[in-house]
């Protein structure tokens, strides 16, 4: 496959990744509403560890660097927590 075609493929995949992140953030917002309503804390270290373990296993299955995937998901978890803070007034989002 020519270089430009491969770059176009990567660009399309990037758009898909962004759409998936947006879906994840929407779910995080809904989780934030529930946590706020039920008086639950935003941060849940058990859930964070479960997610990081799950993505580590998935990365290994796919043959990609599990440490890099865990770093990416740490960022995503942080984004989710920030989104959830919107409902407590603690967030920094506009």
XYZ file of N, CA and C in Angstrom:
282
model
N 0.848 -1.173 0.000
C 0.000 0.000 0.000
C 0.896 1.239 0.000
N 0.589 2.222 -0.828
C 1.408 3.446 -0.885
C 1.356 4.237 0.434
N 2.400 5.013 0.676
C 2.533 5.784 1.909
C 1.317 6.671 2.162
N 0.899 7.415 1.166
C -0.220 8.346 1.353
C -1.509 7.608 1.719
N -1.702 6.462 1.124
C -2.886 5.662 1.427
C -2.841 5.162 2.878
N -1.661 4.743 3.311
C -1.505 4.311 4.702
C -1.753 5.466 5.672
N -1.265 6.650 5.311
C -1.499 7.822 6.166
C -2.985 8.161 6.239
N -3.674 8.013 5.121
C -5.120 8.247 5.120
C -5.833 7.227 6.004
N -5.371 5.991 5.958
C -5.941 4.952 6.820
C -5.738 5.312 8.286
N -4.539 5.748 8.628
C -4.247 6.155 10.005
C -5.138 7.336 10.406
N -5.334 8.287 9.513
C -6.188 9.441 9.815
C -7.621 9.007 10.105
N -8.121 8.041 9.348
C -9.471 7.526 9.594
C -9.553 6.810 10.941
N -8.536 6.042 11.246
C -8.491 5.350 12.539
C -8.449 6.370 13.677
N -7.673 7.441 13.490
C -7.605 8.497 14.506
C -8.987 9.084 14.778
N -9.766 9.314 13.720
C -11.124 9.839 13.891
C -11.991 8.852 14.666
N -11.823 7.572 14.383
C -12.577 6.547 15.108
C -12.195 6.542 16.587
N -10.909 6.686 16.857
C -10.444 6.724 18.247
C -11.061 7.920 18.972
N -11.076 9.083 18.320
C -11.667 10.282 18.922
C -13.147 10.058 19.212
N -13.858 9.429 18.277
C -15.284 9.144 18.487
C -15.476 8.203 19.677
N -14.601 7.222 19.815
C -14.690 6.299 20.950
C -14.381 7.006 22.271
N -13.418 7.917 22.253
C -13.121 8.689 23.462
C -14.333 9.540 23.838
N -14.981 10.134 22.844
C -16.183 10.933 23.114
C -17.277 10.066 23.733
N -17.459 8.854 23.224
C -18.442 7.923 23.812
C -18.080 7.580 25.247
N -16.790 7.376 25.479
C -16.322 7.044 26.831
C -16.604 8.207 27.775
N -16.357 9.437 27.315
C -16.604 10.618 28.134
C -18.096 10.796 28.422
N -18.933 10.478 27.445
C -20.380 10.562 27.658
C -20.795 9.582 28.755
N -20.269 8.367 28.696
C -20.559 7.378 29.739
C -20.030 7.866 31.087
N -18.852 8.492 31.095
C -18.274 9.014 32.337
C -19.173 10.086 32.938
N -19.754 10.938 32.077
C -20.690 11.953 32.558
C -21.875 11.302 33.263
N -22.418 10.267 32.630
C -23.562 9.565 33.214
C -23.178 8.901 34.539
N -21.977 8.347 34.590
C -21.479 7.768 35.843
C -21.350 8.863 36.899
N -20.869 10.038 36.484
C -20.741 11.169 37.405
C -22.074 11.581 38.004
N -23.116 11.578 37.188
C -24.456 11.916 37.679
C -24.870 10.929 38.771
N -24.656 9.646 38.505
C -25.026 8.611 39.475
C -24.193 8.745 40.752
N -22.887 8.939 40.600
C -22.025 9.079 41.777
C -22.448 10.285 42.613
N -22.756 11.389 41.944
C -23.171 12.599 42.658
C -24.480 12.347 43.403
N -25.423 11.749 42.716
C -26.737 11.467 43.308
C -26.616 10.529 44.513
N -25.710 9.549 44.420
C -25.573 8.547 45.482
C -24.495 8.895 46.509
N -23.879 10.070 46.342
C -22.868 10.506 47.300
C -21.584 9.700 47.260
N -21.275 9.140 46.107
C -20.063 8.326 45.958
C -18.882 9.201 45.555
N -17.668 8.810 45.938
C -16.490 9.585 45.541
C -16.213 9.443 44.040
N -15.598 10.474 43.484
C -15.235 10.451 42.061
C -14.167 9.392 41.822
N -13.121 9.423 42.625
C -12.028 8.473 42.425
C -12.343 7.149 43.107
N -12.101 6.084 42.362
C -12.330 4.727 42.865
C -11.093 3.920 42.485
N -10.177 3.779 43.435
C -8.900 3.131 43.117
C -9.085 1.684 42.675
N -10.080 1.002 43.214
C -10.341 -0.376 42.792
C -10.762 -0.448 41.336
N -11.615 0.486 40.933
C -12.061 0.523 39.540
C -10.905 0.893 38.618
N -10.102 1.874 39.041
C -8.926 2.279 38.246
C -8.018 1.070 38.017
N -7.729 0.339 39.076
C -6.851 -0.831 38.957
C -7.469 -1.905 38.070
N -8.779 -2.095 38.174
C -9.461 -3.093 37.334
C -9.364 -2.714 35.860
N -9.555 -1.430 35.562
C -9.455 -0.969 34.171
C -8.035 -1.167 33.663
N -7.053 -0.753 34.453
C -5.662 -0.868 34.006
C -5.247 -2.325 33.819
N -5.747 -3.198 34.652
C -5.454 -4.629 34.495
C -6.114 -5.171 33.227
N -7.370 -4.773 33.004
C -8.110 -5.233 31.820
C -7.422 -4.786 30.529
N -6.980 -3.523 30.485
C -6.348 -3.044 29.254
C -4.952 -3.625 29.077
N -4.270 -3.925 30.186
C -2.977 -4.601 30.087
C -3.166 -5.957 29.415
N -4.154 -6.715 29.873
C -4.421 -8.030 29.284
C -4.782 -7.913 27.806
N -5.613 -6.922 27.474
C -6.024 -6.730 26.080
C -4.830 -6.342 25.211
N -3.941 -5.506 25.750
C -2.754 -5.102 24.995
C -1.859 -6.306 24.711
N -1.671 -7.144 25.715
C -0.856 -8.347 25.532
C -1.479 -9.231 24.456
N -2.800 -9.411 24.514
C -3.496 -10.220 23.499
C -3.282 -9.671 22.093
N -3.247 -8.340 21.972
C -3.098 -7.702 20.662
C -1.635 -7.555 20.242
N -0.714 -7.879 21.133
C 0.703 -7.791 20.794
C 1.231 -6.368 20.748
N 0.636 -5.492 21.584
C 1.139 -4.115 21.650
C 1.658 -3.841 23.060
N 2.449 -2.793 23.185
C 3.139 -2.461 24.433
C 2.136 -2.206 25.564
N 2.047 -3.115 26.543
C 1.067 -2.949 27.610
C 1.327 -1.724 28.488
N 2.584 -1.378 28.702
C 2.887 -0.202 29.527
C 2.391 1.069 28.846
N 2.577 1.157 27.532
C 2.098 2.329 26.793
C 0.575 2.406 26.842
N -0.074 1.267 26.695
C -1.540 1.235 26.744
C -2.018 1.658 28.131
N -1.350 1.211 29.171
C -1.742 1.623 30.521
C -1.551 3.124 30.721
N -0.498 3.700 30.144
C -0.306 5.157 30.244
C -1.449 5.891 29.548
N -1.825 5.414 28.363
C -2.938 6.029 27.630
C -4.213 5.954 28.463
N -4.472 4.797 29.048
C -5.703 4.641 29.822
C -5.657 5.398 31.139
N -4.496 5.616 31.692
C -4.395 6.481 32.870
C -4.848 7.891 32.521
N -4.467 8.350 31.334
C -4.919 9.661 30.861
C -6.433 9.656 30.673
N -6.963 8.611 30.046
C -8.409 8.526 29.824
C -9.173 8.487 31.146
N -8.659 7.755 32.111
C -9.301 7.705 33.426
C -9.289 9.098 34.060
N -8.176 9.794 33.949
C -8.094 11.163 34.466
C -9.104 12.081 33.800
N -9.267 11.930 32.491
C -10.273 12.722 31.774
C -11.669 12.406 32.300
N -11.935 11.138 32.526
C -13.244 10.726 33.038
C -13.492 11.308 34.427
N -12.487 11.254 35.277
C -12.640 11.806 36.623
C -12.889 13.307 36.566
N -12.189 13.998 35.687
C -12.397 15.445 35.537
C -13.811 15.732 35.042
N -14.281 14.941 34.094
C -15.647 15.098 33.592
C -16.651 14.884 34.720
N -16.405 13.880 35.553
C -17.319 13.597 36.661
C -17.309 14.709 37.701
N -16.191 15.393 37.845
C -16.106 16.496 38.816
C -16.999 17.669 38.416
N -17.408 17.737 37.158
C -18.320 18.800 36.722
C -19.545 18.851 37.629
N -19.979 17.708 38.114
C -21.213 17.625 38.882
C -21.032 18.003 40.342
N -19.795 18.153 40.785
C -19.540 18.546 42.164
C -19.046 19.979 42.243
N -18.798 20.594 41.085
C -18.263 21.945 41.063
C -16.768 21.994 41.287
N -16.115 20.837 41.331
C -14.671 20.779 41.572
C -13.861 20.779 40.283
N -14.520 20.615 39.153
C -13.802 20.421 37.893
C -13.206 21.686 37.331
N -12.311 21.495 36.379
C -11.652 22.605 35.695
C -12.145 22.781 34.269
N -13.158 22.017 33.881
C -13.639 22.094 32.507
C -14.477 23.342 32.318
N -14.460 23.898 31.101
C -15.262 25.104 30.846
C -16.750 24.823 30.926
